Coordinates of C-alpha atoms in Angstrom, one line a residue:
X15 CA -0.2 -0.1 -0.3
X16 CA 1.4 3.2 -0.8
X17 CA 2.0 5.5 1.8
X18 CA -0.2 8.8 1.1
X19 CA 0.5 10.4 4.4
X20 CA 4.1 11.2 3.2
X21 CA 3.2 12.7 -0.4
X22 CA 3.0 16.6 -0.6
X23 CA -0.6 17.7 -0.9
X24 CA -2.0 20.3 -3.3
X25 CA -3.4 22.0 -0.1
X26 CA 0.3 22.5 1.3
X27 CA 0.3 25.8 -0.9
X28 CA -2.6 27.2 0.7
X29 CA -1.8 28.9 4.5
X30 CA -5.5 28.7 5.1
X31 CA -6.1 25.1 4.2
X32 CA -2.8 23.8 5.1
X33 CA -2.4 24.8 9.0
X34 CA -0.4 22.9 11.4
X35 CA -3.9 21.9 12.9
X36 CA -4.7 20.7 9.7
X37 CA -1.5 17.9 9.0
X38 CA -3.3 15.2 11.1
X39 CA -6.3 15.5 9.1
X40 CA -4.6 15.7 5.6
X41 CA -2.5 12.8 6.6
X42 CA -5.2 10.5 7.8
X43 CA -6.3 10.0 4.3
X44 CA -10.1 9.7 3.0
X45 CA -11.5 6.0 2.5
X46 CA -13.4 4.2 -0.2
X47 CA -14.8 0.8 0.8
X48 CA -15.7 -1.7 -1.6
X49 CA -19.2 -2.0 0.0
X50 CA -20.3 1.2 -1.4
X51 CA -21.2 -0.4 -4.6
X52 CA -23.5 -2.7 -2.8
X53 CA -25.1 0.3 -0.7
X54 CA -25.7 1.8 -4.1
X55 CA -27.1 -1.1 -5.6
X56 CA -29.7 -1.5 -2.7
X57 CA -30.4 2.1 -3.0
X58 CA -31.0 2.2 -6.8
X59 CA -33.4 -1.0 -6.4
X60 CA -35.2 1.3 -3.7
X61 CA -35.7 3.9 -6.1
X62 CA -37.1 1.7 -9.0
X63 CA -39.2 -0.5 -6.8
X64 CA -40.9 2.7 -5.3
X65 CA -41.2 4.5 -8.5
X66 CA -42.3 1.7 -11.0
X67 CA -45.8 1.3 -9.0
X68 CA -46.8 4.7 -9.2
X69 CA -48.8 4.4 -12.9
X70 CA -49.5 0.9 -12.4
X71 CA -53.3 1.3 -13.0
X72 CA -53.3 4.6 -15.5
X73 CA -52.2 2.8 -18.6
X74 CA -55.0 0.0 -18.0
X75 CA -57.6 2.4 -16.5
X76 CA -60.3 1.5 -19.1
X77 CA -60.1 -1.9 -18.4
X78 CA -60.0 -2.0 -14.7
X79 CA -63.1 0.3 -14.6
X80 CA -64.9 -2.3 -16.2
X81 CA -63.2 -5.0 -14.2
X82 CA -63.8 -3.9 -11.1
X83 CA -66.9 -1.5 -11.7
X84 CA -65.4 1.7 -10.7
X85 CA -65.2 5.1 -12.6
X86 CA -62.0 5.6 -14.5
X87 CA -61.3 8.9 -12.3
X88 CA -60.8 6.8 -9.3
X89 CA -58.9 4.2 -11.2
X90 CA -56.2 7.2 -12.1
X91 CA -56.6 8.7 -8.6
X92 CA -54.2 5.9 -7.2
X93 CA -51.5 7.8 -9.4
X94 CA -52.5 11.2 -8.2
X95 CA -52.5 10.0 -4.6
X96 CA -49.1 8.9 -5.1
X97 CA -47.7 12.1 -6.9
X98 CA -49.1 14.4 -4.2
X99 CA -47.6 12.6 -1.6
X100 CA -44.2 13.9 -2.3
X101 CA -45.2 17.8 -1.7
X102 CA -47.0 16.9 1.8
X103 CA -44.2 14.5 3.2
X104 CA -41.0 16.2 1.5
X105 CA -39.9 18.2 4.9
X106 CA -40.8 15.4 7.3
X107 CA -38.5 13.3 5.0
X108 CA -36.0 16.0 5.1
X109 CA -36.6 16.1 9.0
X110 CA -35.8 12.3 9.3
X111 CA -32.7 12.2 7.2
X112 CA -31.3 15.5 9.0
X113 CA -31.7 14.0 12.5
X114 CA -31.6 10.3 11.9
X115 CA -29.5 9.6 8.8
X116 CA -30.2 8.5 5.3
X117 CA -30.3 4.9 6.2
X118 CA -33.4 5.3 8.5
X119 CA -35.0 7.1 6.3
X120 CA -34.4 4.9 3.3
X121 CA -35.2 1.8 5.5
X122 CA -38.6 3.4 6.7
X123 CA -39.4 4.2 3.0
X124 CA -38.7 0.9 2.1
X125 CA -41.3 -0.6 4.9
X126 CA -44.0 1.7 3.4
X127 CA -43.3 0.5 -0.3
X128 CA -43.7 -3.1 1.2
X129 CA -47.0 -2.3 3.0
X130 CA -48.2 -0.7 -0.3
X131 CA -47.6 -2.9 -2.8
X132 CA -48.9 -5.8 -0.8
X133 CA -51.9 -4.1 0.6
X134 CA -52.8 -3.4 -3.4
X135 CA -53.1 -7.5 -3.5
X136 CA -56.4 -7.0 -1.4
X137 CA -58.1 -5.4 -4.6
X138 CA -60.4 -8.3 -4.9
X139 CA -61.7 -7.2 -1.4
X140 CA -62.1 -3.9 -2.7
X141 CA -60.3 -1.2 -4.9
X142 CA -59.8 1.1 -1.9
X143 CA -56.8 -1.4 -0.7
X144 CA -55.2 -0.1 -3.9
X145 CA -55.5 3.6 -3.2
X146 CA -54.4 2.8 0.0
X147 CA -51.3 1.2 -1.1
X148 CA -50.4 3.8 -3.8
X149 CA -50.5 6.1 -0.8
X150 CA -48.1 4.7 1.3
X151 CA -45.8 4.3 -1.6
X152 CA -46.4 7.9 -2.3
X153 CA -45.4 8.8 1.3
X154 CA -42.1 6.6 0.8
X155 CA -41.0 8.1 -2.2
X156 CA -39.6 11.4 -0.7
X157 CA -38.1 9.3 2.2
X158 CA -36.1 7.2 -0.5
X159 CA -35.8 10.2 -3.4
X160 CA -34.9 12.9 -1.1
X161 CA -31.5 10.9 0.8
X162 CA -29.8 10.7 -3.1
X163 CA -27.6 13.5 -2.4
X164 CA -26.9 12.3 1.3
X165 CA -26.0 8.6 -0.1
X166 CA -23.5 10.3 -2.9
X167 CA -22.1 12.1 -0.1
X168 CA -21.6 9.7 2.6
X169 CA -20.2 7.1 0.4
X170 CA -18.4 8.6 -2.6
X171 CA -15.6 11.0 -3.5
X172 CA -16.3 14.4 -4.8
X173 CA -15.1 13.5 -8.4
X174 CA -17.8 10.6 -9.0
X175 CA -20.9 12.6 -7.7
X176 CA -22.0 14.0 -11.0
X177 CA -22.0 10.8 -12.8
X178 CA -23.7 9.1 -9.8
X179 CA -26.4 11.8 -9.3
X180 CA -27.0 11.5 -13.1
X181 CA -27.2 7.7 -12.8
X182 CA -30.0 8.0 -9.9
X183 CA -32.1 10.1 -11.7
X184 CA -31.7 8.2 -15.0
X185 CA -33.0 5.3 -12.7
X186 CA -35.9 7.3 -11.3
X187 CA -37.1 8.1 -14.9
X188 CA -36.2 4.7 -16.0
X189 CA -38.6 3.2 -13.5
X190 CA -41.5 5.5 -14.3
X191 CA -41.3 4.7 -17.8
X192 CA -41.1 1.2 -17.3
X193 CA -44.4 1.7 -15.0
X194 CA -46.2 2.5 -17.8
X195 CA -45.1 -0.2 -20.5
X196 CA -45.2 -3.3 -18.0
X197 CA -49.2 -3.2 -17.3
X198 CA -50.4 -3.2 -20.8
X199 CA -47.9 -6.2 -21.5
X200 CA -49.9 -7.8 -18.9
X201 CA -53.0 -7.3 -20.6
X202 CA -51.8 -8.5 -24.0
X203 CA -54.5 -10.4 -26.1
X204 CA -57.5 -9.6 -23.6
X205 CA -60.1 -6.7 -24.9
X206 CA -62.2 -5.5 -22.2
X207 CA -65.2 -3.0 -23.2
X208 CA -68.9 -2.5 -21.9
X209 CA -70.1 -5.6 -23.9
X210 CA -67.2 -8.0 -22.6
X211 CA -68.6 -11.4 -20.9
X212 CA -68.0 -12.1 -17.3
X213 CA -65.3 -15.1 -18.1
X214 CA -63.2 -12.4 -20.1
X215 CA -63.6 -9.9 -17.1
X216 CA -62.5 -12.9 -14.7
X217 CA -59.4 -13.3 -17.2
X218 CA -58.6 -9.2 -16.5
X219 CA -59.0 -9.6 -13.0
X220 CA -56.8 -12.9 -12.8
X221 CA -54.0 -10.6 -15.1
X222 CA -54.3 -7.7 -12.7
X223 CA -53.8 -10.0 -9.9
X224 CA -50.5 -11.5 -11.5
X225 CA -49.2 -7.9 -12.3
X226 CA -49.8 -6.6 -8.6
X227 CA -48.2 -10.0 -6.8
X228 CA -45.3 -9.8 -9.4
X229 CA -44.5 -6.1 -8.3
X230 CA -45.2 -7.1 -4.5
X231 CA -42.6 -10.0 -4.9
X232 CA -40.3 -8.0 -7.1
X233 CA -40.1 -5.6 -4.2
X234 CA -39.8 -7.8 -1.6
X235 CA -36.5 -9.7 -3.4
X236 CA -34.4 -6.0 -2.9
X237 CA -36.2 -4.3 0.0
X238 CA -35.9 -6.9 2.6
X239 CA -32.0 -7.1 1.8
X240 CA -31.9 -3.2 1.7
X241 CA -33.4 -3.1 5.5
X242 CA -30.8 -5.9 6.8
X243 CA -27.7 -4.5 5.1
X244 CA -28.3 -0.8 4.0
X245 CA -26.0 1.5 6.3
X246 CA -25.8 5.5 6.6
X247 CA -22.1 6.0 6.1
X248 CA -18.7 3.6 6.0
X249 CA -16.5 4.2 9.5
X250 CA -14.3 6.8 7.7
X251 CA -15.4 9.7 5.1
X252 CA -15.0 9.5 1.1
X253 CA -13.9 13.3 1.0
X254 CA -14.0 16.2 3.1
X255 CA -17.8 17.2 1.9
X256 CA -18.8 13.9 3.8
X257 CA -17.5 15.8 6.9
X258 CA -18.8 19.1 6.6
X259 CA -18.8 22.2 9.1
X260 CA -19.9 21.8 12.8
X261 CA -22.5 24.5 13.9
X262 CA -25.8 23.5 13.9
X263 CA -28.8 25.0 12.4
X264 CA -32.6 24.3 13.5
X265 CA -34.8 22.6 11.1
X266 CA -37.0 25.3 11.1
X267 CA -34.2 27.9 10.4
X268 CA -33.0 25.4 7.4
X269 CA -36.1 25.9 5.7
X270 CA -36.6 29.8 6.2
X271 CA -33.0 30.3 5.0
X272 CA -33.7 27.8 1.9
X273 CA -37.1 29.8 1.0
X274 CA -35.2 33.3 1.5
X275 CA -32.5 32.6 -1.0
X276 CA -33.4 34.1 -4.0
X277 CA -30.7 32.3 -6.3
X278 CA -31.9 28.9 -4.9
X279 CA -35.6 29.9 -6.0
X280 CA -34.3 30.7 -9.4
X281 CA -32.9 27.2 -9.5
X282 CA -35.9 25.9 -8.0
X283 CA -38.2 27.7 -10.7
X284 CA -35.9 26.5 -13.3
X285 CA -36.1 23.0 -12.2
X286 CA -40.1 23.1 -12.1
X287 CA -40.6 24.4 -15.3
X288 CA -38.0 22.3 -17.3
X289 CA -38.9 18.8 -15.8
X290 CA -42.3 19.8 -14.8
X291 CA -42.8 20.7 -18.3
X292 CA -41.3 17.3 -19.7
X293 CA -43.7 15.4 -17.3
X294 CA -46.4 17.5 -18.5
X295 CA -45.8 16.9 -22.1
X296 CA -45.7 13.0 -21.3
X297 CA -49.3 13.2 -20.1
X298 CA -50.7 15.1 -23.2
X299 CA -48.7 13.2 -25.8
X300 CA -51.4 10.7 -26.4
X301 CA -53.7 13.7 -27.5
X302 CA -50.8 15.6 -29.3
X303 CA -50.3 12.4 -31.6
X304 CA -54.0 11.6 -31.9
X305 CA -54.6 13.9 -35.0
X306 CA -51.9 11.6 -36.9
X307 CA -53.4 8.4 -36.2
X308 CA -50.7 6.7 -33.4
X309 CA -52.0 4.5 -31.2
X310 CA -50.9 3.2 -27.8
X311 CA -48.4 0.8 -29.1
X312 CA -46.7 3.9 -30.9
X313 CA -46.6 5.6 -27.8
X314 CA -45.3 3.3 -26.1
X315 CA -42.2 3.1 -28.3
X316 CA -42.1 6.7 -28.2
X317 CA -42.0 6.8 -24.4
X318 CA -39.1 4.3 -24.6
X319 CA -36.7 6.4 -26.8
X320 CA -36.2 8.9 -24.4
X321 CA -34.6 6.9 -21.7
X322 CA -31.8 5.1 -24.4
X323 CA -31.1 9.1 -25.2
X324 CA -30.7 9.9 -21.4
X325 CA -28.6 6.5 -20.9
X326 CA -26.1 7.6 -23.6
X327 CA -26.2 11.3 -22.3
X328 CA -25.2 9.9 -18.7
X329 CA -22.2 8.7 -19.9
X330 CA -21.3 12.0 -21.7
X331 CA -22.5 14.9 -19.9
X332 CA -20.8 14.2 -16.5
X333 CA -17.6 14.0 -18.3
X334 CA -18.2 17.2 -19.7
X335 CA -18.8 18.8 -16.5
X336 CA -15.9 17.5 -14.9
X337 CA -13.8 19.2 -17.5
X338 CA -15.8 22.6 -18.1
X339 CA -16.8 22.9 -14.2
X340 CA -19.5 25.1 -14.6
X341 CA -23.3 24.3 -14.2
X342 CA -25.2 27.1 -15.9
X343 CA -23.8 27.2 -19.0
X344 CA -24.2 23.1 -19.9
X345 CA -27.8 23.6 -18.6
X346 CA -28.6 26.3 -20.6
X347 CA -27.4 24.7 -23.5
X348 CA -29.2 21.4 -23.0
X349 CA -32.5 23.4 -22.2
X350 CA -32.0 25.5 -25.8
X351 CA -31.5 21.9 -27.7
X352 CA -34.5 20.9 -26.0
X353 CA -36.8 23.5 -27.5
X354 CA -35.6 22.7 -31.1
X355 CA -36.2 18.4 -30.5
X356 CA -40.2 19.3 -29.4
X357 CA -40.5 21.4 -32.7
X358 CA -38.6 18.7 -35.1
X359 CA -40.7 16.0 -33.2
X360 CA -43.7 17.9 -34.3
X361 CA -42.3 18.3 -38.2
X362 CA -42.2 14.6 -38.2
X363 CA -45.3 14.2 -37.1
X364 CA -46.6 16.4 -39.9
X365 CA -44.2 14.4 -42.3
X366 CA -45.6 11.4 -40.8
X367 CA -42.2 10.3 -40.9
X368 CA -42.0 7.9 -37.8
X369 CA -38.1 7.4 -38.0
X370 CA -37.7 11.6 -37.7
X371 CA -40.1 11.1 -34.4
X372 CA -38.2 8.4 -32.9
X373 CA -34.6 10.2 -33.5
X374 CA -36.4 13.6 -31.7
X375 CA -37.8 11.4 -28.9
X376 CA -34.2 10.2 -28.3
X377 CA -32.9 13.6 -28.6
X378 CA -35.4 15.0 -26.2
X379 CA -34.1 12.4 -23.2
X380 CA -30.3 13.0 -24.4
X381 CA -30.8 16.6 -23.7
X382 CA -33.3 16.7 -20.9
X383 CA -32.6 13.6 -18.8
X384 CA -28.9 15.2 -17.8
X385 CA -30.0 18.6 -16.8
X386 CA -32.0 17.2 -14.2
X387 CA -29.2 16.1 -11.7
X388 CA -27.4 19.1 -12.6
X389 CA -30.3 21.5 -11.5
X390 CA -30.2 19.5 -8.5
X391 CA -26.5 19.6 -7.6
X392 CA -26.5 23.1 -8.5
X393 CA -29.4 23.4 -6.0
X394 CA -27.7 21.5 -3.4
X395 CA -24.6 23.9 -3.8
X396 CA -26.6 27.0 -3.9
X397 CA -28.2 25.8 -0.5
X398 CA -25.1 24.9 1.5
X399 CA -24.6 24.3 4.5
X400 CA -28.0 23.0 4.8
X401 CA -28.5 19.5 4.2
X402 CA -29.2 18.5 0.6
X403 CA -32.1 16.3 1.3
X404 CA -34.3 19.8 1.5
X405 CA -33.1 21.1 -2.2
X406 CA -34.0 17.6 -3.6
X407 CA -37.0 17.2 -1.8
X408 CA -38.5 20.6 -2.7
X409 CA -37.2 20.6 -6.1
X410 CA -38.8 17.3 -7.1
X411 CA -41.9 18.4 -5.1
X412 CA -42.2 21.4 -7.6
X413 CA -41.7 19.6 -10.5
X414 CA -44.6 17.1 -9.3
X415 CA -47.1 19.9 -8.8
X416 CA -46.1 21.7 -11.8
X417 CA -46.4 18.6 -13.8
X418 CA -49.8 18.2 -12.9
X419 CA -50.3 21.9 -13.7
X420 CA -48.9 22.2 -16.7
X421 CA -50.5 18.9 -18.2
X422 CA -53.7 20.4 -17.4
X423 CA -53.3 23.6 -19.0
X424 CA -51.9 21.7 -22.2
X425 CA -54.8 19.4 -22.3
X426 CA -57.5 22.1 -22.0
X427 CA -55.6 24.0 -24.7
X428 CA -55.5 21.2 -27.1
X429 CA -59.1 20.0 -26.4
X430 CA -57.9 16.8 -24.8
X431 CA -59.7 13.6 -27.1
X432 CA -60.7 16.2 -29.9
X433 CA -57.3 17.5 -30.5
X434 CA -56.5 19.3 -34.0
X435 CA -53.0 19.4 -35.5
X436 CA -53.0 23.0 -34.9
X437 CA -53.8 22.3 -31.2
X438 CA -51.3 20.0 -30.9
X439 CA -48.9 22.7 -32.4
X440 CA -50.0 25.0 -29.6
X441 CA -49.6 22.5 -27.0
X442 CA -45.9 22.1 -28.1
X443 CA -45.2 25.9 -28.2
X444 CA -46.7 26.2 -24.6
X445 CA -44.2 23.7 -23.6
X446 CA -41.7 25.4 -25.4
X447 CA -42.6 28.6 -23.9
X448 CA -42.1 27.4 -20.5
X449 CA -38.8 26.0 -21.3
X450 CA -37.8 29.6 -22.6
X451 CA -38.6 30.8 -18.8
X452 CA -36.6 28.0 -17.4
X453 CA -33.7 29.3 -19.2
X454 CA -34.1 33.2 -18.5
X455 CA -34.6 32.2 -14.6
X456 CA -31.1 31.2 -14.3
X457 CA -29.6 33.2 -17.3
X458 CA -28.2 35.8 -15.4
X459 CA -27.4 33.8 -12.2
X460 CA -23.9 33.6 -11.2
X461 CA -22.7 30.6 -10.0
X462 CA -21.0 30.3 -6.3
X463 CA -19.4 27.3 -5.0
X464 CA -20.5 27.4 -1.3
X465 CA -19.2 23.9 -0.5
X466 CA -15.6 25.0 -1.2
X467 CA -15.8 28.3 0.0
X468 CA -17.2 27.5 3.4
X469 CA -14.7 24.6 3.5
X470 CA -11.8 27.0 3.0
X471 CA -13.3 29.0 5.7
X472 CA -12.3 25.9 8.5
X473 CA -9.9 27.0 10.6
X474 CA -9.0 23.8 13.1
X475 CA -10.5 20.7 12.7
X476 CA -9.4 19.6 16.2
X477 CA -12.5 21.8 17.6
X478 CA -14.3 19.3 15.9
X479 CA -12.6 15.9 17.5
X480 CA -14.7 15.4 20.7
X481 CA -18.0 16.4 18.7
X482 CA -19.9 13.6 17.0
X483 CA -20.6 13.9 13.4
X484 CA -22.7 14.7 11.2
X485 CA -24.5 17.4 13.3
X486 CA -28.1 17.3 11.4
X487 CA -27.7 20.8 9.8
X488 CA -24.5 22.9 9.8
X489 CA -23.6 26.3 8.9
X490 CA -20.5 28.6 9.7
X491 CA -20.9 32.5 10.0
X492 CA -23.4 33.8 7.0
X493 CA -21.0 36.6 6.5
X494 CA -18.0 34.2 5.4
X495 CA -20.0 33.7 2.2
X496 CA -19.0 37.4 1.3
X497 CA -15.3 36.7 2.1
X498 CA -14.8 34.6 -0.9
X499 CA -14.8 35.9 -4.5
X500 CA -16.8 33.2 -6.5
X501 CA -14.6 33.9 -9.7
X502 CA -11.5 33.1 -7.4
X503 CA -12.6 30.3 -5.6
X504 CA -11.3 26.6 -6.9
X505 CA -13.9 24.6 -8.4
X506 CA -14.7 21.4 -6.1
X507 CA -13.6 18.9 -8.9
X508 CA -10.3 20.6 -9.3
X509 CA -9.6 20.7 -5.3
X510 CA -7.8 17.2 -5.6
X511 CA -7.1 17.7 -1.6
X512 CA -9.5 15.3 -0.6
X513 CA -9.5 12.5 -3.6
X514 CA -5.8 12.4 -3.9
X515 CA -5.7 11.3 -0.2
X516 CA -8.4 8.4 -0.9
X517 CA -7.4 4.8 0.2
X518 CA -9.4 2.4 -1.3
X519 CA -8.8 -0.6 0.9
X520 CA -11.0 -1.4 3.9
X521 CA -8.6 -3.7 4.9
X522 CA -6.3 -1.3 5.9
X523 CA -8.1 0.3 9.0
X524 CA -5.7 -1.2 11.4
X525 CA -2.6 0.7 10.2
X526 CA -4.6 3.9 10.6
X527 CA -4.8 3.5 14.5
X528 CA -2.6 6.6 15.3
X529 CA -5.0 8.6 14.0
X530 CA -7.7 7.0 15.6
X531 CA -9.1 10.4 17.3
X532 CA -9.7 11.9 14.2
X533 CA -11.9 8.7 12.9
X534 CA -13.8 9.0 15.9
X535 CA -15.5 12.2 14.8
X536 CA -16.7 10.6 11.8
X537 CA -17.8 7.5 13.4
X538 CA -19.7 9.2 16.3
X539 CA -22.3 10.1 13.6
X540 CA -23.1 6.6 12.7
X541 CA -26.1 6.5 15.7
X542 CA -27.8 9.0 13.6
X543 CA -28.5 6.2 11.0
X544 CA -29.9 3.8 13.4
X545 CA -26.3 2.4 14.6
X546 CA -25.7 0.7 11.4
X547 CA -22.8 2.8 10.1
X548 CA -20.0 1.6 11.7
X549 CA -20.3 -1.9 12.9
X550 CA -19.7 -4.4 10.3
X551 CA -16.8 -2.1 8.0
X552 CA -14.2 -4.7 8.4

């Protein structure tokens, strides 16, 4: 093993960063644990299991209305209840992450998801059990989704987090689309309408039960291991960002500070308009395509193409960000290009060129999906030192509310089932206008790397040694932000002082016993995650 403590650290040239008091912290070296990949896998499966159940009923709402004798509005209410739980429970979820750690939050979310998916299996008793199950899964959504950034910070080094956030958000989008595609597959070959005989209705009921049990068993296979093995954090942090500052901000003060941050509100507005418009477009797509004669199978294929484009961009955009180091220009370029893809898609509809439509749908995913994690990360950077779960929860809540509102407006403008080709053009124009507003909301916003600026304001880690970590919400003197010129603050990805000291070998913990006092400050925080963080790392 290479002796990292003897190497020259880049921060040694910085008298603020490399004081005598900091030498012991730098020499200890940050650690990467192999189990981080298992933690990441369990977390991504929790996202997938929870998000995929959102739209179980919507694609087959007409069939279910005949099978169970319910109005279609009751059937689609299941998805609405799921969505609106996120705005209602996002702050309680952030509170739990703040005081108990991401492990506790994710585990409770997993338990609620399991209760929800198995409650739906009682649909033969009453359809109300489906609504109850969807509500439980909706409550679980912020408990899992809001922990994205916490998992990334606590287990992975700084230079991997953009790629990691891109992947996690890709999983969320992929899961949502998967939830739309799978239900019709179970009903393939079964035609149900008002004249359908009882034996065919019984077949439909049986198919729906297969679908519900399949989703329940799939969730159990991955979420039960998560309840056993998921941890809040390793024994030693992967970077300085995982340690953070030390003074506590109360829960209510954290909310107030975030909502008073005008720059964050601008980022929030851009995210809501950008992501919310895209989700609203997805809801209205069936009406936009109806005048051109495209059916459910065509829409299903078109819905898959953005996932392919998003997967390709998730491999490219993080690398571009790493070399460029700025959020705003990349986001603006992605949002601007998205506008052209929408009109290109509509032009393909006019030409009846299905290949062109597929290409434009793929490019939509290529430009839209990577902008989502960049906006989330930028928001987290702006509100630092507040916990990242606040930013992610609020932005997703805004997008959820915004998408429902935008979908209603677009559906009214294009007259729903009676939409004409011109109505479709007006609907696309409204969406592109909202994208333009999303660009304008951040166009003149100046980027500030608060995490790096605040990290440079720390004087002595010796003050933290006898305190348990992490404090739920932290800050330094707010006036310290004014001490740094944002243009002179080095980009966090270029500040290799932490990542250069990474030790990717969890078997060498015993070689660092002489630094046990520094480790103690990090280990002490494991109790916030339910006591699982420091028990089985060797």
